[in-house]
Tab-separated table of C-alpha atoms and ligand atoms in Angstrom:
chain	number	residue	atom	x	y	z
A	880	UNK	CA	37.101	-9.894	28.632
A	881	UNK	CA	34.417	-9.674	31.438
A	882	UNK	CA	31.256	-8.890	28.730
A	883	UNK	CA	30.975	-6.171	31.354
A	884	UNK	CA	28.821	-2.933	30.162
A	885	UNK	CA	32.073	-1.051	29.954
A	886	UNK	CA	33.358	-4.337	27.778
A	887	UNK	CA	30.161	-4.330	25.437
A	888	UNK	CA	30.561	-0.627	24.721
A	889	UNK	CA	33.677	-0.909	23.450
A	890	UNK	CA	32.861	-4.399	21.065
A	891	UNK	CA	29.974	-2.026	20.066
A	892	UNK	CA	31.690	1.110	18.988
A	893	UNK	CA	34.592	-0.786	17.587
A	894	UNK	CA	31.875	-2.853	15.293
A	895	UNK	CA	29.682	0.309	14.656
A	896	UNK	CA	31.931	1.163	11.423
A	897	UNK	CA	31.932	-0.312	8.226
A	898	UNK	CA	35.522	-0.517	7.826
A	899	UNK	CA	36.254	-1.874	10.608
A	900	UNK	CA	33.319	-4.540	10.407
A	901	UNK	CA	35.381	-5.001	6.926
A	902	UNK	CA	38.699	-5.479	8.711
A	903	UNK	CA	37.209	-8.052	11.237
A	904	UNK	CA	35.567	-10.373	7.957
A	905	UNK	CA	39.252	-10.230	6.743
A	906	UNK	CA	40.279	-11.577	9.325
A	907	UNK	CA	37.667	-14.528	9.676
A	908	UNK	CA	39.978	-16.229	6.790
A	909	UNK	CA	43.175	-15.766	7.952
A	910	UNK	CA	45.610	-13.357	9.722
A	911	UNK	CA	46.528	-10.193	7.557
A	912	UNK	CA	49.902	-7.970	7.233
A	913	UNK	CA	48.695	-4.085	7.816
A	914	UNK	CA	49.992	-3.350	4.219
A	915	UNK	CA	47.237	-6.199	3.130
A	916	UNK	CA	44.838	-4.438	5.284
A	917	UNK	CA	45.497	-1.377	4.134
A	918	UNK	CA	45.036	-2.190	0.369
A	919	UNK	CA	41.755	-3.771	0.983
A	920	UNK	CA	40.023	-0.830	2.866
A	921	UNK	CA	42.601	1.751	2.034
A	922	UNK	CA	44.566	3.771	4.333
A	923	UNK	CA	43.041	6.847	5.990
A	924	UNK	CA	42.634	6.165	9.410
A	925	UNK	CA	43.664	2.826	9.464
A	926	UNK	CA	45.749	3.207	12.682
A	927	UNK	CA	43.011	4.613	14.320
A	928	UNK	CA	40.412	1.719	13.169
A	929	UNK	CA	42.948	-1.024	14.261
A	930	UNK	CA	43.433	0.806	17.755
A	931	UNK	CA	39.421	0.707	18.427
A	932	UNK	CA	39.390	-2.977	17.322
A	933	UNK	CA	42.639	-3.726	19.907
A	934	UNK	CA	41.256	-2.007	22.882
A	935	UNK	CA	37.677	-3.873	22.290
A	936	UNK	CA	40.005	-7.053	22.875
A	937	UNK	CA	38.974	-8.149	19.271
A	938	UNK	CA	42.531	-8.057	17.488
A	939	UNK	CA	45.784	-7.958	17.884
A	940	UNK	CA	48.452	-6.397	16.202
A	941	UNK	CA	52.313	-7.534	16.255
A	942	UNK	CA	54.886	-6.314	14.271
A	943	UNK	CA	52.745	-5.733	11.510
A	944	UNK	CA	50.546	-8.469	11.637
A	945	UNK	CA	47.402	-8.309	12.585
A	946	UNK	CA	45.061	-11.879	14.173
A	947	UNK	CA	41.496	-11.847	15.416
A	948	UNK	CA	42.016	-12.833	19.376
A	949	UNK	CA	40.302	-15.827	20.722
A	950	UNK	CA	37.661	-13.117	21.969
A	951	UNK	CA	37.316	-11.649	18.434
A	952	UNK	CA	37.101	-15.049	16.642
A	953	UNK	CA	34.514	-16.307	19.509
A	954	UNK	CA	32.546	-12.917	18.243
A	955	UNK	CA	32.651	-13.511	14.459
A	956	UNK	CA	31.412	-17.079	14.657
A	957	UNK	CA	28.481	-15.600	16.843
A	958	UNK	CA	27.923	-13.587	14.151
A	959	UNK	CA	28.198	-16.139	11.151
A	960	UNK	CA	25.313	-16.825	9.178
A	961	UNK	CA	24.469	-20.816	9.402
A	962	UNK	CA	24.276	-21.633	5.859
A	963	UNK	CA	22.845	-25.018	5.930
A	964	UNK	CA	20.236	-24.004	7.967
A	965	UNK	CA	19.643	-21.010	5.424
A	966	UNK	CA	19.702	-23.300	2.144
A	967	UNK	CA	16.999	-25.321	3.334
A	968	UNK	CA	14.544	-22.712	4.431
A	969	UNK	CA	14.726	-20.760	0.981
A	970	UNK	CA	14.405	-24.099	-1.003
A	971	UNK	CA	10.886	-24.714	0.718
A	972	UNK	CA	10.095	-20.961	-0.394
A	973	UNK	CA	7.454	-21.121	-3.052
A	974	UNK	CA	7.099	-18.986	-5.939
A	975	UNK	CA	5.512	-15.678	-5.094
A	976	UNK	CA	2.833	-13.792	-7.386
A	977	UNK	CA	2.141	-9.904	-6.557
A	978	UNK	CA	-0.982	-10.138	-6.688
A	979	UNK	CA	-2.595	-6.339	-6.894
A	980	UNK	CA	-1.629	-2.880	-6.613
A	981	UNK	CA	-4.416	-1.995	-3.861
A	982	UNK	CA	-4.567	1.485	-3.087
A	983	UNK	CA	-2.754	3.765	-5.043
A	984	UNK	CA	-2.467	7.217	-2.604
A	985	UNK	CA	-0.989	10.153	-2.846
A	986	UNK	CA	2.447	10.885	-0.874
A	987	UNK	CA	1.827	13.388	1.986
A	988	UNK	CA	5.281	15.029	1.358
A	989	UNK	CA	5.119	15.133	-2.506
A	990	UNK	CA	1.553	14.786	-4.168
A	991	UNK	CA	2.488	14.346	-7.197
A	992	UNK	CA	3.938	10.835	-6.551
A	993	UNK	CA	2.121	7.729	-5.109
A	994	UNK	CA	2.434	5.261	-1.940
A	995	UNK	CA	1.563	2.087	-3.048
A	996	UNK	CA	0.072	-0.937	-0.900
A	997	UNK	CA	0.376	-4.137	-3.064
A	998	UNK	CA	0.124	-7.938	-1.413
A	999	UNK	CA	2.494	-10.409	-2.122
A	1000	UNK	CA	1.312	-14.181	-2.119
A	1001	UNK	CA	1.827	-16.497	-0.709
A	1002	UNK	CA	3.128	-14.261	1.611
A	1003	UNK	CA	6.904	-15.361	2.159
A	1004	UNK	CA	7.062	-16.076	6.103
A	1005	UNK	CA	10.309	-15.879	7.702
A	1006	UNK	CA	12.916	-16.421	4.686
A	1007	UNK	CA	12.445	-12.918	3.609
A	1008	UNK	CA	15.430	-12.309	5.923
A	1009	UNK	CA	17.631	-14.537	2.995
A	1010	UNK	CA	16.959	-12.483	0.753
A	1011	UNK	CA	18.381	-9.387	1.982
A	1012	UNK	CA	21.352	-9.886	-0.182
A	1013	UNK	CA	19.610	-10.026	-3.740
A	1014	UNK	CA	19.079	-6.194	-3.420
A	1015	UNK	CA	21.611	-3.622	-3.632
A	1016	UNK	CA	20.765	-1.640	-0.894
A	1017	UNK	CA	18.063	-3.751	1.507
A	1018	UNK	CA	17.654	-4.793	4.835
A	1019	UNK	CA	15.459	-6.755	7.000
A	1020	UNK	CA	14.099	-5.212	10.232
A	1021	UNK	CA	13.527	-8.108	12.877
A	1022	UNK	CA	11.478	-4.991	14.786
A	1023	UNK	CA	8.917	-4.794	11.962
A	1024	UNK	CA	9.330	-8.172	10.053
A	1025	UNK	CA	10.026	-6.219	6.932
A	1026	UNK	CA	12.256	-6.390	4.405
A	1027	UNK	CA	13.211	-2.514	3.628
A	1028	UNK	CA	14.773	-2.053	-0.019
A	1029	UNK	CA	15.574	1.539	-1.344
A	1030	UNK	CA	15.828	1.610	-4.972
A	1031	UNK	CA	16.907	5.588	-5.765
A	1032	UNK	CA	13.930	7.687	-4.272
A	1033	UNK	CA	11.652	4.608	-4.339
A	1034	UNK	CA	11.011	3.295	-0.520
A	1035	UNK	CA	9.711	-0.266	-0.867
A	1036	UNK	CA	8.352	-2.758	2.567
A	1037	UNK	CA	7.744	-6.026	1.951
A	1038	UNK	CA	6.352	-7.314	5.169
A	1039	UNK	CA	6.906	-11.039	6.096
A	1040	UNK	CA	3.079	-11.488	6.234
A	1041	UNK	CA	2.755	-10.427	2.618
A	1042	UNK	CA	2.042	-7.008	2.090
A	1043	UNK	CA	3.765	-4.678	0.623
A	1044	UNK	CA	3.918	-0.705	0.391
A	1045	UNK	CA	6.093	1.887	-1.859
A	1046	UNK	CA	6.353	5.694	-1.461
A	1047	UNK	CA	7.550	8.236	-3.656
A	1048	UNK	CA	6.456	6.576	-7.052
A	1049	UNK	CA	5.446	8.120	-10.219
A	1050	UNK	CA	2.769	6.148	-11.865
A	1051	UNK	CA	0.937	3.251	-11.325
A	1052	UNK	CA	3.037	1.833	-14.262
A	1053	UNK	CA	5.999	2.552	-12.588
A	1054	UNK	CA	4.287	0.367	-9.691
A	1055	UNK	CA	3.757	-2.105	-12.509
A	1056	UNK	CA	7.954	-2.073	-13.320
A	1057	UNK	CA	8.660	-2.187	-9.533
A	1058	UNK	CA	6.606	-4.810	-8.545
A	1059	UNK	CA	7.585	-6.921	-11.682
A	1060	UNK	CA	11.284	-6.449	-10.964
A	1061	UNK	CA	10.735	-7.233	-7.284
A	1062	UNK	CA	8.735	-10.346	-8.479
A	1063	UNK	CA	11.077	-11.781	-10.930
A	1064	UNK	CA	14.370	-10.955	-8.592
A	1065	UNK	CA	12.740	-13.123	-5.494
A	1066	UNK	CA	11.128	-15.670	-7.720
A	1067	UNK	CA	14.687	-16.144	-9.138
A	1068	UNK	CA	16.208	-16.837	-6.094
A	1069	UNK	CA	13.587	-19.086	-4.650
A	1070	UNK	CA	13.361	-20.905	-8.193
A	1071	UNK	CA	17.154	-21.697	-8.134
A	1072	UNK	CA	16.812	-22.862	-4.322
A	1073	UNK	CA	20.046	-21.251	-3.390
A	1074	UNK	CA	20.301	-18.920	-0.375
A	1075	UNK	CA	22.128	-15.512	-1.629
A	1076	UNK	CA	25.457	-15.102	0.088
A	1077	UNK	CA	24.988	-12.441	2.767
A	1078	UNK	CA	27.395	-9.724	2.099
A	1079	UNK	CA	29.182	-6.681	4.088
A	1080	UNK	CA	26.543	-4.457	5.322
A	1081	UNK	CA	25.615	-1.235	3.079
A	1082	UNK	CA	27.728	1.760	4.226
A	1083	UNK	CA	26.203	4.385	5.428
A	1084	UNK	CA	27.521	7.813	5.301
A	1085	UNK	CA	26.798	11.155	7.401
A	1086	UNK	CA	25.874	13.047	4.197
A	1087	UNK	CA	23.249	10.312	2.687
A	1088	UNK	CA	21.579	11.105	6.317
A	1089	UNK	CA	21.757	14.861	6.035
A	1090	UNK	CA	19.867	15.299	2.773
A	1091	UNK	CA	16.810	13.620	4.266
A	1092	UNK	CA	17.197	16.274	7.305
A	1093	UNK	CA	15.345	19.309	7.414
A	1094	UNK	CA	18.319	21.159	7.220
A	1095	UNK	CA	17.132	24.203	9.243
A	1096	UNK	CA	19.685	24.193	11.906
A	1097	UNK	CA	17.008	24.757	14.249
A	1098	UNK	CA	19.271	23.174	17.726
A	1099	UNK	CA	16.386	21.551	18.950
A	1100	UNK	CA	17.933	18.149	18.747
A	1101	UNK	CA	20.896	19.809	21.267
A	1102	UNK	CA	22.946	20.109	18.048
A	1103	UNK	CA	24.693	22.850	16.653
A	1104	UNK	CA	23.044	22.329	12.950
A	1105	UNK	CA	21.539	19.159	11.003
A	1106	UNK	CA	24.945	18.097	9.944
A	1107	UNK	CA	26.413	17.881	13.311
A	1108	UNK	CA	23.296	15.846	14.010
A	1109	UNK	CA	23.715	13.330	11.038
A	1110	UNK	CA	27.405	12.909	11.698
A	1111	UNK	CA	26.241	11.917	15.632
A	1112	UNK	CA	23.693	9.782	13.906
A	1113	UNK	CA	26.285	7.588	12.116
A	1114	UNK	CA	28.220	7.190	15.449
A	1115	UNK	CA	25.161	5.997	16.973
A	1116	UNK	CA	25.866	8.926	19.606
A	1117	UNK	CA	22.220	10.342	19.250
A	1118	UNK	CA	18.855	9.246	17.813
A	1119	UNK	CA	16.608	10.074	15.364
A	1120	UNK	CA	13.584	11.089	17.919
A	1121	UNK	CA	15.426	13.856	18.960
A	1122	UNK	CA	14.871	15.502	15.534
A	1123	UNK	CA	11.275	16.295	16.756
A	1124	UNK	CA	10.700	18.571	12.939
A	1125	UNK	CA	10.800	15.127	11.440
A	1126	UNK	CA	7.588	14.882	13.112
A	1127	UNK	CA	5.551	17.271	11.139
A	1128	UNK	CA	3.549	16.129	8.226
A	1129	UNK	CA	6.042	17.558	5.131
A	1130	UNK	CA	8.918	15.266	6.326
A	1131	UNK	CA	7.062	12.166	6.106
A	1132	UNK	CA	8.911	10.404	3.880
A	1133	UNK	CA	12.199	12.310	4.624
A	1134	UNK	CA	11.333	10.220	8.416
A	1135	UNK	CA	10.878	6.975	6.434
A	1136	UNK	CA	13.673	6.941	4.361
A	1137	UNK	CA	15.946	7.463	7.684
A	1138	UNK	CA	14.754	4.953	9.567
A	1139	UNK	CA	15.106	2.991	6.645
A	1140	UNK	CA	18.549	3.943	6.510
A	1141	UNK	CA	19.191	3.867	10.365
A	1142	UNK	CA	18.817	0.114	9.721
A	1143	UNK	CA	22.041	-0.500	8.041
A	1144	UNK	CA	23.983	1.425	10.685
B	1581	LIG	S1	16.382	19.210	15.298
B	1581	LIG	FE1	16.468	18.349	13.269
B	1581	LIG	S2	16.198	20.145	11.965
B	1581	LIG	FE2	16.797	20.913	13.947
B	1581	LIG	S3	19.063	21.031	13.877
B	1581	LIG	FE3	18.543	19.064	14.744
B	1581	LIG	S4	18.589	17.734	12.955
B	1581	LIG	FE4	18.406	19.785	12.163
């Protein structure tokens, strides 16, 4: 493997897919039969997944057996988390305190719920990133220094400097719940000094994209309707900017919760 572009395409569309990213932590542990494979992620297209893995150099199959290469297992350590490292940053954490709901405005796309701007403190500095895997669905955006966490139709940021917003709330005593769930989740970590265990990354399907579309088929985005445009999505074939509609004031949060969801692919 020459790490050429053509090289590094195919690494990145073979690692694009949650399966297959599941396939190549299997492997991490030990080699795997394809019947063991196929039992852990299930069947459909499994042929398919394994051939995108082989040509990006990163397994290889063998009569049925299937071994990360010396390429693939260079990859995955690349990859690992360093959990030493990780321990030690989140048992220095101190206990956090939200301190205030703020501002309490209304949503632009629906005004009869809230967006929320609370502060957390201290604020929590860089090992926000560890705690990622405490939340179900959650992940932290090195571009924004945010930690994004969807909970249902509740879009909450908590930015590594400390503050924090929420859209799409009902109440400011549903802000209240929120904000005391988030508090006693992260001060439960931190308070048992233990990094959580990163885990496989949320999958993301083409339909959970298409319901925050506009769903007007409109072509502008060179597609032939929305849900051609959120299957592209997934493949990382197209981007959300091309979906100029997104742009207009009514799809505000629809735009949000995307981009929070382009995040886990
Ligand atoms: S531009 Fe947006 S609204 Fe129009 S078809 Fe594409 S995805 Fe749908």
């Amino acid at each position: 493997m020459t790490g050429g572009p053509a090289e590094v395409k195919l690494v990145s569309n073979a690692m694009a897919n949650a399966t297959r990213r599941k396939i190549m932590a299997m492997l991490v542990e030990s080699g795997q039969t394809q019947e063991e494979v196929s039992k852990s992620v299930g069947p459909s297209m499994l042929d398919y997944h394994l051939q995108l893995l082989a040509q990006a150099n990163l397994i290889e199959v063998k009569d049925g057996n299937i071994v990360l290469t010396d390429f693939g297992k260079n990859f995955m350590e690349s990859k690992a988390e360093k959990p030493t490292e990780t321990r030690k940053s989140l048992a220095e954490t101190k206990p956090i305190e939200i301190t205030e709901v703020r501002q309490l405005l209304p949503c632009i796309a629906d005004v009869t719920k809230f967006r929320i701007i609370a502060r957390v403190s201290p604020p929590i500095g860089s090992p926000l990133k560890l705690l990622e895997p405490l939340f179900p669905r959650a992940r932290y955006s090195e571009k924004i220094g945010a930690l994004i966490i969807q909970k249902g139709n509740i879009l909450i940021t908590i930015y590594a400097t400390g503050n924090v917003t929420m859209t799409m709330i009902k109440s400011e005593e549903e802000a209240k719940e929120v904000l005391g769930y988030l508090k006693s989740t992260i001060n439960g970590a931190i308070a048992s000094g233990i990094t959580p265990v990163p885990r496989e990354k949320v999958k993301v399907d083409h339909s959970e994209i298409y319901q925050y579309l506009p769903q007007t088929d409109c072509r502008v985005c060179g597609e032939q309707s929305c849900y051609s445009f959120a299957i592209r999505l997934v493949g990382r074939e197209t981007s959300i900017d091309k979906c100029t509609p997104l742009l207009d004031a009514k799809y505000t949060a629809n735009l949000e919760h995307l981009r929070a969801i382009m995040e886990y692919l």
